mmCIF file of C-alpha atoms in Angstrom:
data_model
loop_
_atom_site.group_PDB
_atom_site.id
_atom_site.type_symbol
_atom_site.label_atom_id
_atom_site.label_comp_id
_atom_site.label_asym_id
_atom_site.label_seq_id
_atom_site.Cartn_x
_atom_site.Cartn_y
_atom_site.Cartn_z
ATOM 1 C CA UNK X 1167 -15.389 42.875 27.402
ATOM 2 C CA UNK X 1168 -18.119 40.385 26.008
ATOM 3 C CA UNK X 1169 -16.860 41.515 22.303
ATOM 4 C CA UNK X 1170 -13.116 40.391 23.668
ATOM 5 C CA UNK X 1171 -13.682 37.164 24.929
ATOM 6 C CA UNK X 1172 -15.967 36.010 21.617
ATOM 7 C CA UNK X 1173 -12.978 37.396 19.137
ATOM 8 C CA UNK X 1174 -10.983 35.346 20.945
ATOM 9 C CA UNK X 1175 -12.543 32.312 21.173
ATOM 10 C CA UNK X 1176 -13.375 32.249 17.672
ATOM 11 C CA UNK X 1177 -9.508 33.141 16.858
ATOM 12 C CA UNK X 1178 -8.707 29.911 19.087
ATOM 13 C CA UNK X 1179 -11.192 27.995 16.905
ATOM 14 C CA UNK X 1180 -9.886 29.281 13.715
ATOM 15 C CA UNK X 1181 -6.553 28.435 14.346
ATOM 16 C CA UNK X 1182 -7.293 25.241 15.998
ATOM 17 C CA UNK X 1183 -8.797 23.624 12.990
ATOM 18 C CA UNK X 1184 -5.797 24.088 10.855
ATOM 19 C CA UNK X 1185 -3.604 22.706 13.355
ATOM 20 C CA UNK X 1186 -6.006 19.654 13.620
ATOM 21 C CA UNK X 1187 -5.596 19.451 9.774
ATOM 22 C CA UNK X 1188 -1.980 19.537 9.913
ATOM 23 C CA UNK X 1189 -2.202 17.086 12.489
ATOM 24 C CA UNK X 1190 -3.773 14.438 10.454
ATOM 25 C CA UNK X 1191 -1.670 15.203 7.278
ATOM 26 C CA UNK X 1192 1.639 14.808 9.256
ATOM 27 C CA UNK X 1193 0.128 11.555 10.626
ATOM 28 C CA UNK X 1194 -0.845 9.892 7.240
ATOM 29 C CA UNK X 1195 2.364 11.188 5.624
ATOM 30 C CA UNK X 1196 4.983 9.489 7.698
ATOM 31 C CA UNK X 1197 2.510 6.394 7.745
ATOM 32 C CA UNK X 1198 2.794 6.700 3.964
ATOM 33 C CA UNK X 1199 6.401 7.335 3.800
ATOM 34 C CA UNK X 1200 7.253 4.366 6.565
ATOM 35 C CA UNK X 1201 4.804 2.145 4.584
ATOM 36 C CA UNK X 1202 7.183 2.587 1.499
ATOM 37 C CA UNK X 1203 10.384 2.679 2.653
ATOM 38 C CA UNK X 1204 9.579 -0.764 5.219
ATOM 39 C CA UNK X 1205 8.355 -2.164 1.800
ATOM 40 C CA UNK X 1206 11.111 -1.229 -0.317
ATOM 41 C CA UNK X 1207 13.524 -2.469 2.295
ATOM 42 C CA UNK X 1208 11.713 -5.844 2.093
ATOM 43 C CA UNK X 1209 12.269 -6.255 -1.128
ATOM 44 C CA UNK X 1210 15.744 -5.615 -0.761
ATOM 45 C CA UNK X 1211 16.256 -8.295 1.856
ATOM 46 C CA UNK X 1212 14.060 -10.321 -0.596
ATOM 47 C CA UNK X 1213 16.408 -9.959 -3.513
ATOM 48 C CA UNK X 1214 20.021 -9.984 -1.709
ATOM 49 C CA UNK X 1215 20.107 -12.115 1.245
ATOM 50 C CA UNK X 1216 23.267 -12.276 2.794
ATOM 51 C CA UNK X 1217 25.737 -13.883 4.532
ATOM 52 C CA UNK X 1218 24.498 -13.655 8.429
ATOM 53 C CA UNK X 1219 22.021 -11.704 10.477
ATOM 54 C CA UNK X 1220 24.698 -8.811 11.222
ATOM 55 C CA UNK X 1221 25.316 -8.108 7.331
ATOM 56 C CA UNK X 1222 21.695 -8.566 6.222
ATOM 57 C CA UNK X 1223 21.147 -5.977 8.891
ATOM 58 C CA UNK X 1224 23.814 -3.716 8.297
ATOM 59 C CA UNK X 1225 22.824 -3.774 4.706
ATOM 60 C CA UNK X 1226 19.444 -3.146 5.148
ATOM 61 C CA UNK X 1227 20.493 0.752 6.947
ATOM 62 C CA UNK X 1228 22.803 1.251 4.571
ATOM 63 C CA UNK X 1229 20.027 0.486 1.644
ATOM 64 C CA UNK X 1230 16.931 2.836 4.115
ATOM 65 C CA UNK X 1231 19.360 5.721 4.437
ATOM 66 C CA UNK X 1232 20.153 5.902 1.179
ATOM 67 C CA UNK X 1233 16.384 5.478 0.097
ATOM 68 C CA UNK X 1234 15.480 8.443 2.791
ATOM 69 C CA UNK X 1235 17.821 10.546 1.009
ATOM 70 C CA UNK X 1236 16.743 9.576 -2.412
ATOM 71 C CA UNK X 1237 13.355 10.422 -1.953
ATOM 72 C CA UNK X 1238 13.854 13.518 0.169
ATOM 73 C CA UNK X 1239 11.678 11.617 2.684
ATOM 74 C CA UNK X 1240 10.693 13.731 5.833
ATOM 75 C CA UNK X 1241 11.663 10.841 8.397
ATOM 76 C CA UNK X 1242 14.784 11.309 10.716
ATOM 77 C CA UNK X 1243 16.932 8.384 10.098
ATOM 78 C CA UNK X 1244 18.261 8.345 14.053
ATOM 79 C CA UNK X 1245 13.573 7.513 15.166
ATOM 80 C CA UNK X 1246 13.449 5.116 12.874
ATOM 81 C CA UNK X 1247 13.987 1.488 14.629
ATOM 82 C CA UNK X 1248 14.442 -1.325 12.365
ATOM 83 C CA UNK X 1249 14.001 -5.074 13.777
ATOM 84 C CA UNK X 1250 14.735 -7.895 11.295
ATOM 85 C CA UNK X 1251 14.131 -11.753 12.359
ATOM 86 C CA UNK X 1252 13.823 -14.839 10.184
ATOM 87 C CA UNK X 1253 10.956 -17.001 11.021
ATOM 88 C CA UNK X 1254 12.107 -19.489 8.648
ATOM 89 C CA UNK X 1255 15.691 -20.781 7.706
ATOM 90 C CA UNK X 1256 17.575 -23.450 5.974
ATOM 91 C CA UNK X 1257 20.924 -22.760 7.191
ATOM 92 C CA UNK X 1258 21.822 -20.935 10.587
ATOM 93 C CA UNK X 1259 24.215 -18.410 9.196
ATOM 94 C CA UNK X 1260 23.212 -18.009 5.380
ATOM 95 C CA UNK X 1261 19.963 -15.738 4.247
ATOM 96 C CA UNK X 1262 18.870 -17.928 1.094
ATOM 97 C CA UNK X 1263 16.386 -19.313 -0.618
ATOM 98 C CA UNK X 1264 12.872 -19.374 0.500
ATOM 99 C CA UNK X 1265 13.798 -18.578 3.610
ATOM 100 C CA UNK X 1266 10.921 -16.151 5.266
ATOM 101 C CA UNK X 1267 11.996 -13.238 7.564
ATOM 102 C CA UNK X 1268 9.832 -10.484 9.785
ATOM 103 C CA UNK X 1269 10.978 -6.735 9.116
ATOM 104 C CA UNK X 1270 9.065 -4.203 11.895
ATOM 105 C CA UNK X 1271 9.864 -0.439 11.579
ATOM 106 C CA UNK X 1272 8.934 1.762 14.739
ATOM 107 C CA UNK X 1273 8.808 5.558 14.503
ATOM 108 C CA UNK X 1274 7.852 8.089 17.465
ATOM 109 C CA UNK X 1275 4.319 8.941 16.454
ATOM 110 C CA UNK X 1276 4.238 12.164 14.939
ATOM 111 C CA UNK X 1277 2.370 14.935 17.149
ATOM 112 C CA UNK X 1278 2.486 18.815 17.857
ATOM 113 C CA UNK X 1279 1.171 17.968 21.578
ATOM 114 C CA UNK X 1280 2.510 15.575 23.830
ATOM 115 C CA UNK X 1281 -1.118 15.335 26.189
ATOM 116 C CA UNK X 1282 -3.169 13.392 22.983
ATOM 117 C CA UNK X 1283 -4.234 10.259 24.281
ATOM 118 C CA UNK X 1284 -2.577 8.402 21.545
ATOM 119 C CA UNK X 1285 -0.171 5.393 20.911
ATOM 120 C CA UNK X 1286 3.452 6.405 21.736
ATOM 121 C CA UNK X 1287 5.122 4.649 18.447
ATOM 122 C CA UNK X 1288 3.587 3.814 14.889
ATOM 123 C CA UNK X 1289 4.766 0.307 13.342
ATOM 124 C CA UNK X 1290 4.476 -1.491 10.278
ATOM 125 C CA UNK X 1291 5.276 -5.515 10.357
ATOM 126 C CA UNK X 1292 6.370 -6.921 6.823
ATOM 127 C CA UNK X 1293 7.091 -10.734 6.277
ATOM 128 C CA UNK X 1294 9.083 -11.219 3.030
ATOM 129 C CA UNK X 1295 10.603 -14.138 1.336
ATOM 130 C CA UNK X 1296 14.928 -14.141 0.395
ATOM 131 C CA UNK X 1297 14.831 -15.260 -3.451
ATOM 132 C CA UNK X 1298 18.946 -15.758 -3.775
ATOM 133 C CA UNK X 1299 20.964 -18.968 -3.759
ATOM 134 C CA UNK X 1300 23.236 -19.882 -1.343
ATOM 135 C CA UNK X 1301 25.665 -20.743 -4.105
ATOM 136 C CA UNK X 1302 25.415 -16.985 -5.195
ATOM 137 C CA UNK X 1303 26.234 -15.245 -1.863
ATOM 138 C CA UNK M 625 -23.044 32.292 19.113
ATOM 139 C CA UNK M 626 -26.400 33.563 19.519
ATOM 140 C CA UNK M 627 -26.746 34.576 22.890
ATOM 141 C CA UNK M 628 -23.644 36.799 23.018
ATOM 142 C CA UNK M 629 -25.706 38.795 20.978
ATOM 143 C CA UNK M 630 -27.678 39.635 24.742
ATOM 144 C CA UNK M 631 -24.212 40.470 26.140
ATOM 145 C CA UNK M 632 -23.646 42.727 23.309
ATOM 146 C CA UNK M 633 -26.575 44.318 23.021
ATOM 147 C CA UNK M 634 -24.661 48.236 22.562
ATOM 148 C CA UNK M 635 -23.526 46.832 19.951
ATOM 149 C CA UNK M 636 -25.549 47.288 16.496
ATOM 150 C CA UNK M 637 -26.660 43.738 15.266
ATOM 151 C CA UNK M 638 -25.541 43.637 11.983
ATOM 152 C CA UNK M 639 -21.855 44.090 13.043
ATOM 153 C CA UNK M 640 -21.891 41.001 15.272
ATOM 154 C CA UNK M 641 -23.772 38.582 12.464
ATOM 155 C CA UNK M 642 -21.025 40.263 10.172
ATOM 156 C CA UNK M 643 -18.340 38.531 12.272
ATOM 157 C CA UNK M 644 -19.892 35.414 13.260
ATOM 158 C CA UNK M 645 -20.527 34.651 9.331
ATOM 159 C CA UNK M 646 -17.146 35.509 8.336
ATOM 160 C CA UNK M 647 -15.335 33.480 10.506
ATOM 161 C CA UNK M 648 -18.109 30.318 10.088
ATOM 162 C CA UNK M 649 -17.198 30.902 6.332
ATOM 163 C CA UNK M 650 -13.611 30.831 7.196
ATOM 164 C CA UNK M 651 -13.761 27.559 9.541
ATOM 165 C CA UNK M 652 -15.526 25.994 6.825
ATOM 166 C CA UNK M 653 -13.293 27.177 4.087
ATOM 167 C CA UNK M 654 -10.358 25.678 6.392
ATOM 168 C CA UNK M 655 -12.291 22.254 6.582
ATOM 169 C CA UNK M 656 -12.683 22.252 2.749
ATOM 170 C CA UNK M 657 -8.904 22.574 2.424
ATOM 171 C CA UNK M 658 -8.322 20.103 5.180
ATOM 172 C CA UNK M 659 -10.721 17.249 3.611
ATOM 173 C CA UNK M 660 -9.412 17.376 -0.144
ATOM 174 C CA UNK M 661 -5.553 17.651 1.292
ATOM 175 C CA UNK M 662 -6.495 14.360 3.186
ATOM 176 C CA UNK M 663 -8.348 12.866 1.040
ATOM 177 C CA UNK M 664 -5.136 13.114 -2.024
ATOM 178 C CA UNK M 665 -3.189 11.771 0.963
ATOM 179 C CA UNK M 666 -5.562 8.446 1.547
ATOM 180 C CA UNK M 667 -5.561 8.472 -1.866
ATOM 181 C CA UNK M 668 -1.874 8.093 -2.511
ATOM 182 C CA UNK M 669 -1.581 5.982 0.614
ATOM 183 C CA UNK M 670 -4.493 3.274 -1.122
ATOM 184 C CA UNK M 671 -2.056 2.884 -4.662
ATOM 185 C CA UNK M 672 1.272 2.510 -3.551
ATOM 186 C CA UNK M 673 0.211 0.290 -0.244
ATOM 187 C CA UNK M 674 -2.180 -2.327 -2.271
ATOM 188 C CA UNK M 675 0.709 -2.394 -4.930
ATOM 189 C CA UNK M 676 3.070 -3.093 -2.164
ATOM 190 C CA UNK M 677 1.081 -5.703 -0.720
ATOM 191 C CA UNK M 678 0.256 -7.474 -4.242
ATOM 192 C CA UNK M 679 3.887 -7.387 -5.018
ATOM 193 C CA UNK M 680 5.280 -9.080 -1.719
ATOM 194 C CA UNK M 681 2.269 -11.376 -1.630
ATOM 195 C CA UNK M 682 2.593 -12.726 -5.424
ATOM 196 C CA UNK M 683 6.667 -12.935 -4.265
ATOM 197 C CA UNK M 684 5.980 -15.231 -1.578
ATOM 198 C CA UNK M 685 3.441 -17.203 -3.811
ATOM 199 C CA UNK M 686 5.770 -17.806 -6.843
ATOM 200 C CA UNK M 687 7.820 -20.099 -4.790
ATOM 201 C CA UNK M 688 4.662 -22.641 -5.081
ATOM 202 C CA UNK M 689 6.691 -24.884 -7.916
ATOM 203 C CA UNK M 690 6.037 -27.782 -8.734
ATOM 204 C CA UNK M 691 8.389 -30.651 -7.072
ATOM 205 C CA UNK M 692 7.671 -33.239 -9.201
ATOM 206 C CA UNK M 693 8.190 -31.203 -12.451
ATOM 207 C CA UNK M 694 11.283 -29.630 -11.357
ATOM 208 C CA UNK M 695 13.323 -32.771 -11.305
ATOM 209 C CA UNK M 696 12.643 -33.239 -14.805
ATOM 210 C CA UNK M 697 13.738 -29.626 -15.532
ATOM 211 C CA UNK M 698 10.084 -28.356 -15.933
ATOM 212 C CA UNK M 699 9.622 -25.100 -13.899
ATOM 213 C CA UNK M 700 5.803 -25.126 -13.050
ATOM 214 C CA UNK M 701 3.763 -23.541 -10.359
ATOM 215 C CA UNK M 702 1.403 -25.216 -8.042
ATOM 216 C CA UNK M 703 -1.782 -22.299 -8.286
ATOM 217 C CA UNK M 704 -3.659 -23.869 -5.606
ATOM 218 C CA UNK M 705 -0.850 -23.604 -3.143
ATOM 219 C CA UNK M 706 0.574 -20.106 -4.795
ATOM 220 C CA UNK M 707 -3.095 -19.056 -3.652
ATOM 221 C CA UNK M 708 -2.518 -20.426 -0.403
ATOM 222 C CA UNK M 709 0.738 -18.672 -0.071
ATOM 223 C CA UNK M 710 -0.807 -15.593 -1.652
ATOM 224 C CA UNK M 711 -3.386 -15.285 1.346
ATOM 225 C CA UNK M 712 -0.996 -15.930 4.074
ATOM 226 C CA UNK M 713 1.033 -12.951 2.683
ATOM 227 C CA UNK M 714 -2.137 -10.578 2.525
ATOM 228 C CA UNK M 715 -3.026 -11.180 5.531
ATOM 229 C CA UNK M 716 0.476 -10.719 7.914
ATOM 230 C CA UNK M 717 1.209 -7.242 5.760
ATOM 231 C CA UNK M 718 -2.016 -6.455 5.176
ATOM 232 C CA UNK M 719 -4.654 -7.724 7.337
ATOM 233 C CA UNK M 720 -6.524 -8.642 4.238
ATOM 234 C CA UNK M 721 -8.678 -12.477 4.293
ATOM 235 C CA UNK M 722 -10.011 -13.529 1.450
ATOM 236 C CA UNK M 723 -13.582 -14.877 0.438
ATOM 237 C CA UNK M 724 -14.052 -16.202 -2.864
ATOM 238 C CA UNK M 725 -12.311 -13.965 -5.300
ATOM 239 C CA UNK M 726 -12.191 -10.718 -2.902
ATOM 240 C CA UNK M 727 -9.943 -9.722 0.002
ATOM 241 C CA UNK M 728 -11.897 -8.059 2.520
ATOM 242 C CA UNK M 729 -10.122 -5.756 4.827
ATOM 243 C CA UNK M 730 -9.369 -5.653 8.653
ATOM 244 C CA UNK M 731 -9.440 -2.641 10.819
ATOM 245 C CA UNK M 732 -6.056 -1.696 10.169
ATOM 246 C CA UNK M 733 -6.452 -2.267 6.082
ATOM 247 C CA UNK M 734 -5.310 0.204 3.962
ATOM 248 C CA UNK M 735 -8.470 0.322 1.976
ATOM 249 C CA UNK M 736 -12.106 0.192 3.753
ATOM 250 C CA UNK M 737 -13.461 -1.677 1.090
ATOM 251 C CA UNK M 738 -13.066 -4.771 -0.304
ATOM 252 C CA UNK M 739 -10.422 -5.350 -2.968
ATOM 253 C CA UNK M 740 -11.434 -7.560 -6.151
ATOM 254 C CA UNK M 741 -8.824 -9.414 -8.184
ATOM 255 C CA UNK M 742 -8.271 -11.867 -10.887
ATOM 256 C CA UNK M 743 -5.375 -13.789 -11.361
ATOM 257 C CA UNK M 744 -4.048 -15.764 -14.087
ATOM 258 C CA UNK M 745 -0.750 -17.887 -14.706
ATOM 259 C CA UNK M 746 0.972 -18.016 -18.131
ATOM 260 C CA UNK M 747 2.656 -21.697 -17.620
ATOM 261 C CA UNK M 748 5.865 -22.767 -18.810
ATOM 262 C CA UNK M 749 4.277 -23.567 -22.719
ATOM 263 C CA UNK M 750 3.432 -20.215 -23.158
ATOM 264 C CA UNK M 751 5.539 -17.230 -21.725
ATOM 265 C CA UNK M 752 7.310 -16.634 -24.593
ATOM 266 C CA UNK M 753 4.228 -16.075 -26.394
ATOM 267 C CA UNK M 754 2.724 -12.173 -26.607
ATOM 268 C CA UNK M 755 -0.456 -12.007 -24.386
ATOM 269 C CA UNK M 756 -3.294 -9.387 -23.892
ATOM 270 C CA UNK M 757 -5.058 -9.970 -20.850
ATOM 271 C CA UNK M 758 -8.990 -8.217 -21.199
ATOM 272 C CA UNK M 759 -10.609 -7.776 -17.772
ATOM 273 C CA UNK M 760 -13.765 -6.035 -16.115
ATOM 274 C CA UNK M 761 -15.436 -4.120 -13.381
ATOM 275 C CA UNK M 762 -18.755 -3.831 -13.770
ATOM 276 C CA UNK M 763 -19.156 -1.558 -10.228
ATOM 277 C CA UNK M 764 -18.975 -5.772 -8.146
ATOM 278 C CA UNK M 765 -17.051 -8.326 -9.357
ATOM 279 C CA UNK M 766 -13.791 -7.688 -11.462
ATOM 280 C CA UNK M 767 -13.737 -10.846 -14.128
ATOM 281 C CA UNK M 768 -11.317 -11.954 -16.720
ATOM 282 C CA UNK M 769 -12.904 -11.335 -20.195
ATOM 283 C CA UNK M 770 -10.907 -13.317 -22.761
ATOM 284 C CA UNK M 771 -6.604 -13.818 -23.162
ATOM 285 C CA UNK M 772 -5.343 -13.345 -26.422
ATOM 286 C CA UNK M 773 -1.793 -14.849 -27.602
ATOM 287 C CA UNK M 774 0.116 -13.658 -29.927
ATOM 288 C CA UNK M 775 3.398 -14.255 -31.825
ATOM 289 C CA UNK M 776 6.288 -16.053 -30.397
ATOM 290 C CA UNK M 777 8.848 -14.367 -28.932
ATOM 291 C CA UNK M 778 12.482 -16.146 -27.776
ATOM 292 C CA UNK M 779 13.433 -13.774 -25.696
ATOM 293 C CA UNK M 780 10.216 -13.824 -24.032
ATOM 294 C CA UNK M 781 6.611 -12.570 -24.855
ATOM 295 C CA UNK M 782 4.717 -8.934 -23.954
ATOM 296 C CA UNK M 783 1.773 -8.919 -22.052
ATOM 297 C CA UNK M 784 -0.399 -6.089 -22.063
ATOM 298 C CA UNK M 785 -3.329 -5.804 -19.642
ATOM 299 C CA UNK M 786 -6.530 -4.036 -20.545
ATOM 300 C CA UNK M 787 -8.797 -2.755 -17.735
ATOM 301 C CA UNK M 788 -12.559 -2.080 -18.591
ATOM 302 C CA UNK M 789 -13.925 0.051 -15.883
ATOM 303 C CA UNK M 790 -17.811 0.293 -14.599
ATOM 304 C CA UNK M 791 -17.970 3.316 -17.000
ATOM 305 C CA UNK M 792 -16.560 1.942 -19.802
ATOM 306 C CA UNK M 793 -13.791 3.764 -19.824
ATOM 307 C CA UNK M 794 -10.192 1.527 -21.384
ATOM 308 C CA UNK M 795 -7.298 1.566 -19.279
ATOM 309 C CA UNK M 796 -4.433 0.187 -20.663
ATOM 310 C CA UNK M 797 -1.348 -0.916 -18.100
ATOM 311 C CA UNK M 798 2.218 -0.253 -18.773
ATOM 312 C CA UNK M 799 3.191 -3.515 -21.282
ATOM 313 C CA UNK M 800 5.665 -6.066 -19.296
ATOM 314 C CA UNK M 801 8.168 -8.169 -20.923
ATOM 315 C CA UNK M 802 8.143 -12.081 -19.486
ATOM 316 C CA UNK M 803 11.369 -13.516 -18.367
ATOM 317 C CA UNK M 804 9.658 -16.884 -17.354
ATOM 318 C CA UNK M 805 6.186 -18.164 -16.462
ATOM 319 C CA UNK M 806 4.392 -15.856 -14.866
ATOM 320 C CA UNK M 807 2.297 -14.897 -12.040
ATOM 321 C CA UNK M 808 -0.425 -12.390 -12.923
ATOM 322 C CA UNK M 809 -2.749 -10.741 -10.555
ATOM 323 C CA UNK M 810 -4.340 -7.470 -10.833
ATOM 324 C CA UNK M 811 -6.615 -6.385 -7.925
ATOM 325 C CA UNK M 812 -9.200 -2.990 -8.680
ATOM 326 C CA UNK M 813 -9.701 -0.866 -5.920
ATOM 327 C CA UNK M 814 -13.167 1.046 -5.326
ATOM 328 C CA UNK M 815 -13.581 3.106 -2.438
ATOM 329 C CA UNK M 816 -15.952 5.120 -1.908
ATOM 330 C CA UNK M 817 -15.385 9.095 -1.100
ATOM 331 C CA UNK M 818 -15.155 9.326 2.987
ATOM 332 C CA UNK M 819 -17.065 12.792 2.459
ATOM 333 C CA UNK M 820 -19.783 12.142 -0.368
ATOM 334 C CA UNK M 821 -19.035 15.370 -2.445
ATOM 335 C CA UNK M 822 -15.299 13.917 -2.882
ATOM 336 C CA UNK M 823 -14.927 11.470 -6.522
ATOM 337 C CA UNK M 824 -14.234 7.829 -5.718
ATOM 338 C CA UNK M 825 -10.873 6.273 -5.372
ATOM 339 C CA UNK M 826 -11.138 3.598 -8.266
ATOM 340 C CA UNK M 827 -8.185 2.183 -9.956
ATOM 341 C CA UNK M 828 -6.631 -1.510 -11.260
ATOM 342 C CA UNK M 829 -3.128 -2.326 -9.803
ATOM 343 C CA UNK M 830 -1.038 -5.290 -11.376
ATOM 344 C CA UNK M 831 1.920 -7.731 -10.369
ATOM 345 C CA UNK M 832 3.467 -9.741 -12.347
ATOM 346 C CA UNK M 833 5.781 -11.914 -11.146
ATOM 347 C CA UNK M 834 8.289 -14.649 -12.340
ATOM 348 C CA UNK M 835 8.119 -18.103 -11.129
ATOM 349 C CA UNK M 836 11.010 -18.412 -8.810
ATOM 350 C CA UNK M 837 13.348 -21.621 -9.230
#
């Protein structure tokens, strides 16, 4: 009975310290994966602008959803949240020139368990700067 | 481990030690895998995040021109402010502050040790000039050696940065074509191994950006 019990706890802690290694791997993956595609989207804001917080919005889904499938990224387009605000702006409607905006990208935080005492959502904040004349909108 | 050994004590010895050393072996065979998979993750993470961050922070800082210049059709940049404006970007994306000519990280850095960079600007005179940049890491501070120009160029001039690293090994970065004066900086990254039988992440990453007018 003795032999049972220690075969099985050892089987628990064998398989237990993959799963913990998977664990961490699937973490710093999609924090990877939503580090680059938040960046890349700033960029894009960066370079295009746009005519009004709706387009530059709409634009910037269109642009992530196409990068997700570029890349063969892992992260489900339908979790990701994307939140764009300017924090600077020369003209109420237009996104041009030097004006500064906040991007913030929210994911579920990846886990196998639900009962880790963990944050609920993982989030990266990127400020970026629109370089593109109003004339040129 | 050991005391089961009292529980199974019909049991011949060797049989029991057989199992226990197998599956320590395999538990620590498991961690190996689990540490180097990791560790090429962090790895990975560390390049394409300080690139990131040097390329959105030297974005925000090229918009440092010069007023005074500009209304005489001169496109200059301002470096003490385009250092300002530099910071300010490190630190919202990347939590990094800077202290003298290194950015030291925050708790939720990318990198746990401090980054090292030079910078340079190649003004509105000379971008359409060929430049070699030579810089070095001796294993503390990353310095500028010497700039070299070259031949003139109309369409603009190539710049081609060298990287000496602690072990004197050359690394030579992909060669850039200026479209306008230009914003250099090139941080180097040393991190040392979070298990010490794991090689050091050390590597130079470059932007280069265009004034923006």
């Amino acid at each position: 009975m003795g032999q049972v019990i220690t075969v099985f706890l050892q089987v628990m802690v064998l398989l237990l310290v993959p799963m913990g290694i998977l664990q961490v791997h699937t973490v710093v993956q999609t924090h990877n994966e939503l580090l680059e595609v938040s960046a890349a989207a700033t960029k894009y804001i960066s370079n295009h602008g746009g005519r009004g917080d709706a387009e530059v919005l709409g634009k910037v889904r269109a642009f992530m959803s196409q990068e997700l499938a570029e890349k063969s990224l892992t992260l489900s387009e339908e979790e990701l949240i994307i939140h764009i605000q300017r924090s600077r702006a020369a003209d109420p409607v237009l996104w041009s020139h030097e004006d500064e905006f906040v991007l913030q990208a929210e994911l579920p935080f990846p886990l196998f368990v639900s009962w880790l005492p963990v944050e609920k959502t993982m989030r990266v904040v990127r400020h970026g700067t629109v370089n593109m004349m109003d004339y040129d909108l | 481990m050991l005391d089961l050994r009292r529980i199974l004590h019909t049991i011949p010895e060797g049989i029991c030690t057989g199992i226990n050393i197998l599956s320590i072996s395999a538990l620590l065979f498991f961690l190996l895998i689990g540490v180097f998979v990791v560790d090429a993750d962090l790895a990975m993470q560390k390049k394409t995040e300080v690139k990131m961050l040097l390329e959105l922070s030297n974005h925000h800082a090229t918009f440092a021109i010069n007023p005074v210049l500009k209304t005489e059709g001169v496109i200059d940049l301002l470096e003490k402010e385009a250092l300002d404006r530099f910071d300010r970007r490190m630190l919202e994306n990347g939590g990094y502050r800077r202290e003298g000519n290194k950015y030291l990280p925050s708790g939720h850095s990318v990198t746990t040790d401090s980054l090292s960079f030079v910078r340079h600007y190649i003004d509105f005179v000379s971008w359409r000039n060929d430049h070699q940049l030579f810089l070095r890491f001796n294993g503390s501070d990353f310095s500028l050696d010497r700039v070299v120009t070259g031949a003139r160029r109309p369409a603009g001039g190539l710049l081609q940065i060298t990287v000496m690293t602690e072990k004197g090994e050359e690394l030579r970065l992909a060669p850039k074509t200026m479209v306008g004066p230009s914003h250099i900086v090139v941080a180097y990254v040393n991190e040392r191994p979070f298990v010490p039988v794991l090689p050091a992440h050390a590597f130079p990453v470059v932007s280069v950006e265009e004034v923006k007018w």
